[in-house]
mmCIF file of C-alpha atoms in Angstrom:
data_model
loop_
_atom_site.group_PDB
_atom_site.id
_atom_site.type_symbol
_atom_site.label_atom_id
_atom_site.label_comp_id
_atom_site.label_asym_id
_atom_site.label_seq_id
_atom_site.Cartn_x
_atom_site.Cartn_y
_atom_site.Cartn_z
ATOM 1 C CA MET A 1 195.920 10.049 39.485
ATOM 2 C CA ALA A 2 195.928 12.530 42.357
ATOM 3 C CA SER A 3 195.086 15.402 40.016
ATOM 4 C CA ARG A 4 192.189 13.399 38.548
ATOM 5 C CA VAL A 5 190.758 12.728 42.019
ATOM 6 C CA GLY A 6 191.085 16.409 42.826
ATOM 7 C CA LEU A 7 189.243 17.344 39.638
ATOM 8 C CA LEU A 8 186.380 14.942 40.444
ATOM 9 C CA ALA A 9 186.111 16.372 43.952
ATOM 10 C CA THR A 10 185.919 19.902 42.553
ATOM 11 C CA VAL A 11 183.168 18.926 40.101
ATOM 12 C CA ALA A 12 181.200 17.233 42.908
ATOM 13 C CA LEU A 13 181.520 20.348 45.045
ATOM 14 C CA LEU A 14 180.234 22.556 42.227
ATOM 15 C CA VAL A 15 177.260 20.261 41.594
ATOM 16 C CA SER A 16 176.294 20.223 45.270
ATOM 17 C CA THR A 17 176.602 24.022 45.449
ATOM 18 C CA VAL A 18 174.317 24.496 42.447
ATOM 19 C CA ALA A 19 171.799 22.022 43.860
ATOM 20 C CA ALA A 20 171.721 23.848 47.189
ATOM 21 C CA ALA A 21 171.189 27.195 45.464
ATOM 22 C CA GLY A 22 168.339 25.752 43.417
ATOM 23 C CA THR A 23 166.388 24.686 46.515
ATOM 24 C CA ALA A 24 166.807 27.970 48.392
ATOM 25 C CA ALA A 25 163.419 29.241 47.147
ATOM 26 C CA ARG A 26 160.849 26.508 46.529
ATOM 27 C CA HIS A 27 159.062 26.853 43.195
ATOM 28 C CA PRO A 28 155.901 24.690 43.120
ATOM 29 C CA PRO A 29 154.888 22.738 39.997
ATOM 30 C CA SER A 30 153.574 24.832 37.112
ATOM 31 C CA GLY A 31 149.994 25.929 37.651
ATOM 32 C CA THR A 32 150.008 25.518 41.436
ATOM 33 C CA ALA A 33 152.294 28.386 42.430
ATOM 34 C CA MET A 34 150.983 31.579 44.024
ATOM 35 C CA PHE A 35 152.241 34.876 42.634
ATOM 36 C CA VAL A 36 152.021 38.483 43.778
ATOM 37 C CA VAL A 37 151.000 40.700 40.863
ATOM 38 C CA ARG A 38 151.841 44.387 40.571
ATOM 39 C CA ASN A 39 151.028 46.760 37.734
ATOM 40 C CA ASP A 40 153.880 47.996 35.565
ATOM 41 C CA PRO A 41 153.928 51.836 35.775
ATOM 42 C CA ARG A 42 156.410 52.355 32.915
ATOM 43 C CA LEU A 43 155.189 54.473 30.024
ATOM 44 C CA CYS A 44 157.117 52.930 27.124
ATOM 45 C CA PRO A 45 155.051 51.430 24.254
ATOM 46 C CA SER A 46 152.977 48.313 24.899
ATOM 47 C CA PRO A 47 153.473 45.357 25.088
ATOM 48 C CA ARG A 48 156.987 45.858 26.438
ATOM 49 C CA CYS A 49 155.582 48.124 29.138
ATOM 50 C CA GLY A 50 152.251 48.466 30.896
ATOM 51 C CA GLY A 51 151.812 44.795 31.781
ATOM 52 C CA TYR A 52 152.563 43.225 35.154
ATOM 53 C CA TRP A 53 155.492 42.515 37.426
ATOM 54 C CA VAL A 54 155.012 39.039 38.850
ATOM 55 C CA ALA A 55 156.871 37.536 41.811
ATOM 56 C CA LEU A 56 156.581 34.223 43.627
ATOM 57 C CA ALA A 57 154.882 34.857 46.989
ATOM 58 C CA ASN A 58 157.456 34.406 49.791
ATOM 59 C CA GLY A 59 160.141 33.688 47.185
ATOM 60 C CA ALA A 60 163.447 35.530 46.783
ATOM 61 C CA ARG A 61 163.540 34.709 43.060
ATOM 62 C CA THR A 62 161.015 33.694 40.427
ATOM 63 C CA ARG A 63 161.575 31.517 37.363
ATOM 64 C CA CYS A 64 160.649 33.667 34.348
ATOM 65 C CA GLN A 65 159.472 32.570 30.893
ATOM 66 C CA ASP A 66 163.071 32.337 29.631
ATOM 67 C CA GLY A 67 163.984 29.895 32.406
ATOM 68 C CA LEU A 68 166.095 32.394 34.356
ATOM 69 C CA ARG A 69 165.406 33.217 37.999
ATOM 70 C CA ARG A 70 164.943 36.887 38.835
ATOM 71 C CA PRO A 71 163.517 38.887 41.759
ATOM 72 C CA ARG A 72 160.441 39.458 39.575
ATOM 73 C CA CYS A 73 159.302 38.683 36.037
ATOM 74 C CA TYR A 74 157.607 40.888 33.465
ATOM 75 C CA ALA A 75 154.369 39.566 31.971
ATOM 76 C CA ALA A 76 152.944 41.570 29.083
ATOM 77 C CA THR A 77 149.515 39.914 29.291
ATOM 78 C CA ALA A 78 147.328 37.811 31.573
ATOM 79 C CA VAL A 79 145.133 35.003 30.244
ATOM 80 C CA SER A 80 142.826 32.351 31.665
ATOM 81 C CA ARG A 81 143.647 28.648 31.501
ATOM 82 C CA SER A 82 141.605 28.469 28.296
ATOM 83 C CA GLY A 83 143.809 31.169 26.747
ATOM 84 C CA LYS A 84 141.203 33.943 26.949
ATOM 85 C CA MET A 85 142.631 37.430 27.444
ATOM 86 C CA LEU A 86 141.804 38.922 30.855
ATOM 87 C CA GLY A 87 141.024 42.452 31.975
ATOM 88 C CA ARG A 88 143.141 44.401 34.429
ATOM 89 C CA ILE A 89 144.248 42.555 37.560
ATOM 90 C CA ALA A 90 144.141 44.559 40.793
ATOM 91 C CA GLU A 91 147.394 45.889 42.212
ATOM 92 C CA GLY A 92 148.888 43.536 44.790
ATOM 93 C CA ALA A 93 146.546 40.628 44.013
ATOM 94 C CA LEU A 94 147.471 37.003 44.586
ATOM 95 C CA VAL A 95 147.217 34.719 41.568
ATOM 96 C CA ARG A 96 147.453 30.950 41.336
ATOM 97 C CA GLY A 97 148.918 30.042 37.980
ATOM 98 C CA ALA A 98 152.104 29.987 35.950
ATOM 99 C CA ILE A 99 154.382 32.173 33.850
ATOM 100 C CA ASP A 100 154.565 31.113 30.208
ATOM 101 C CA ILE A 101 155.973 32.425 26.933
ATOM 102 C CA GLY A 102 153.586 34.784 25.159
ATOM 103 C CA ARG A 103 153.707 36.796 21.963
ATOM 104 C CA GLY A 104 157.084 38.178 21.011
ATOM 105 C CA GLU A 105 158.785 35.878 23.540
ATOM 106 C CA LEU A 106 157.449 38.115 26.330
ATOM 107 C CA GLY A 107 156.106 36.664 29.548
ATOM 108 C CA GLU A 108 152.437 35.724 29.825
ATOM 109 C CA LEU A 109 150.663 35.106 33.124
ATOM 110 C CA LEU A 110 148.356 32.080 33.071
ATOM 111 C CA VAL A 111 145.691 32.630 35.739
ATOM 112 C CA ALA A 112 143.882 29.701 37.344
ATOM 113 C CA ALA A 113 142.513 31.618 40.342
ATOM 114 C CA LEU A 114 142.523 35.236 41.500
ATOM 115 C CA TYR A 115 142.473 36.581 45.060
ATOM 116 C CA ALA A 116 141.833 40.307 45.452
ATOM 117 C CA PRO A 117 143.644 42.210 48.236
ATOM 118 C CA VAL A 118 141.576 43.701 51.058
ATOM 119 C CA GLY A 119 142.843 45.992 53.820
ATOM 120 C CA ALA A 120 144.346 49.378 54.538
ATOM 121 C CA THR A 121 147.223 48.795 56.951
ATOM 122 C CA PRO A 122 150.936 48.960 56.008
ATOM 123 C CA LEU A 123 152.163 45.748 54.398
ATOM 124 C CA ARG A 124 154.308 43.511 56.576
ATOM 125 C CA GLY A 125 155.039 39.852 57.142
ATOM 126 C CA GLY A 126 154.786 36.841 54.869
ATOM 127 C CA TYR A 127 152.003 35.212 52.885
ATOM 128 C CA TYR A 128 150.056 32.407 54.541
ATOM 129 C CA ARG A 129 147.002 30.202 54.176
ATOM 130 C CA VAL A 130 145.039 30.228 57.432
ATOM 131 C CA ARG A 131 142.333 27.733 58.339
ATOM 132 C CA ASP A 132 140.106 27.089 61.339
ATOM 133 C CA THR A 133 140.668 23.386 62.086
ATOM 134 C CA GLY A 134 137.496 23.118 64.145
ATOM 135 C CA LEU A 135 139.394 22.189 67.309
ATOM 136 C CA ARG A 136 137.710 23.469 70.477
ATOM 137 C CA CYS A 137 139.370 23.347 73.894
ATOM 138 C CA VAL A 138 138.242 23.577 77.500
ATOM 139 C CA ARG A 139 141.211 25.703 78.514
ATOM 140 C CA ALA A 140 143.125 28.504 76.775
ATOM 141 C CA PRO A 141 145.256 28.834 74.804
ATOM 142 C CA CYS A 142 143.648 26.620 72.182
ATOM 143 C CA PHE A 143 145.734 26.234 69.035
ATOM 144 C CA SER A 144 142.798 25.753 66.706
ATOM 145 C CA TYR A 145 144.119 27.531 63.606
ATOM 146 C CA GLY A 146 146.408 25.917 61.057
ATOM 147 C CA VAL A 147 148.778 28.290 59.241
ATOM 148 C CA THR A 148 150.724 27.186 56.167
ATOM 149 C CA GLN A 149 153.343 29.249 54.358
ATOM 150 C CA VAL A 150 152.305 30.000 50.772
ATOM 151 C CA ASN A 151 154.594 28.223 48.262
ATOM 152 C CA GLY A 152 156.329 26.531 51.168
ATOM 153 C CA SER A 153 156.109 23.578 53.500
ATOM 154 C CA THR A 154 156.331 25.421 56.827
ATOM 155 C CA ARG A 155 153.284 24.818 58.998
ATOM 156 C CA THR A 156 152.353 26.079 62.438
ATOM 157 C CA ARG A 157 149.389 26.415 64.777
ATOM 158 C CA THR A 158 148.023 29.562 66.382
ATOM 159 C CA SER A 159 145.476 30.148 69.112
ATOM 160 C CA GLY A 160 144.169 33.353 67.564
ATOM 161 C CA VAL A 161 143.719 35.110 64.233
ATOM 162 C CA ASP A 162 143.323 38.895 64.132
ATOM 163 C CA LEU A 163 141.642 39.698 60.813
ATOM 164 C CA ALA A 164 140.431 43.135 61.936
ATOM 165 C CA ALA A 165 144.070 44.300 62.054
ATOM 166 C CA ALA A 166 143.951 44.562 58.239
ATOM 167 C CA LYS A 167 141.097 47.110 58.556
ATOM 168 C CA PRO A 168 138.746 45.481 56.039
ATOM 169 C CA SER A 169 135.173 46.602 55.464
ATOM 170 C CA PRO A 170 132.482 44.762 57.497
ATOM 171 C CA THR A 171 131.416 42.864 54.375
ATOM 172 C CA ALA A 172 134.975 41.816 53.544
ATOM 173 C CA LEU A 173 135.603 40.812 57.161
ATOM 174 C CA ALA A 174 132.524 38.580 57.134
ATOM 175 C CA ARG A 175 133.711 36.916 53.901
ATOM 176 C CA ALA A 176 137.174 36.371 55.367
ATOM 177 C CA GLN A 177 135.726 34.787 58.505
ATOM 178 C CA ARG A 178 133.677 32.402 56.379
ATOM 179 C CA ALA A 179 136.743 31.539 54.285
ATOM 180 C CA LEU A 180 138.609 30.581 57.475
ATOM 181 C CA ARG A 181 136.143 27.757 58.037
ATOM 182 C CA THR A 182 136.453 26.285 54.539
ATOM 183 C CA THR A 183 138.779 23.485 53.429
ATOM 184 C CA ASN A 184 140.905 25.902 51.375
ATOM 185 C CA GLY A 185 141.068 28.466 54.164
ATOM 186 C CA LEU A 186 141.924 32.157 53.845
ATOM 187 C CA TYR A 187 144.987 33.670 52.189
ATOM 188 C CA ALA A 188 146.498 36.523 54.178
ATOM 189 C CA ARG A 189 149.691 38.432 54.722
ATOM 190 C CA GLY A 190 150.783 39.202 58.246
ATOM 191 C CA THR A 191 152.902 38.600 61.330
ATOM 192 C CA PHE A 192 152.796 36.590 64.564
ATOM 193 C CA SER A 193 152.888 37.546 68.219
ATOM 194 C CA THR A 194 153.062 35.526 71.437
ATOM 195 C CA GLY A 195 150.792 36.313 74.385
ATOM 196 C CA LEU A 196 151.437 36.151 78.120
ATOM 197 C CA ASP A 197 149.296 32.993 78.357
ATOM 198 C CA GLY A 198 151.564 31.178 75.895
ATOM 199 C CA GLY A 199 149.147 31.570 73.021
ATOM 200 C CA ARG A 200 150.151 32.725 69.557
ATOM 201 C CA THR A 201 148.194 35.087 67.308
ATOM 202 C CA PHE A 202 148.417 35.772 63.582
ATOM 203 C CA HIS A 203 147.839 39.463 62.813
ATOM 204 C CA ALA A 204 146.692 40.085 59.237
ATOM 205 C CA ALA A 205 147.970 43.130 57.366
ATOM 206 C CA ARG A 206 146.190 42.147 54.156
ATOM 207 C CA LEU A 207 143.424 39.680 53.321
ATOM 208 C CA PHE A 208 142.996 38.017 49.929
ATOM 209 C CA LEU A 209 139.474 37.065 48.886
ATOM 210 C CA ARG A 210 138.579 34.891 45.901
ATOM 211 C CA ALA A 211 137.465 37.057 42.980
ATOM 212 C CA PRO A 212 136.145 36.334 39.477
ATOM 213 C CA LEU A 213 138.606 36.631 36.618
ATOM 214 C CA PRO A 214 138.295 40.132 35.095
ATOM 215 C CA ARG A 215 136.889 40.323 31.590
ATOM 216 C CA ALA A 216 138.871 42.068 28.883
#
């Protein structure tokens, strides 16, 4: 009897360990996740090379088309939600979509929305969605910006957002400022700093602006 109890305890421990490992990196429901897309520079014959390396933004591991979690997944092609083949996706873009099984059991990136990267400073920090809440205060600091971690549940408030730190063009900066005031906000990658007045500022290293899906 004692050995049986010990066996059950061991099984319970293993189950809890696996469950904890599975929640370490949150993977949103299919079609709602945000991925970072990078071009595959390998020169072996297509389609096994020359596609994309896709990784869950802010995630340590990504669930690939075969169900396994890896640091990044290879996708031979990118298609729209209607299944239409897409043209080349810009290096470092953010994509809302899912990884599916394509031809030859290779990965296929299903793209629902595309956000092109803008900026020229070294990459640093995590990926966030930043939004101007419309709050206006009489005294500083005024924590009027809502910042949500991409693919996560962590939320915070900041009193300032430094978009110019990404060194975008004037046109791109104007678009980013407009996006801040929308319901969906602005996607950006960056870091935080705390000021002497107790305020907190988000410094963008890269901005991501909504772009049309590229035609094949």
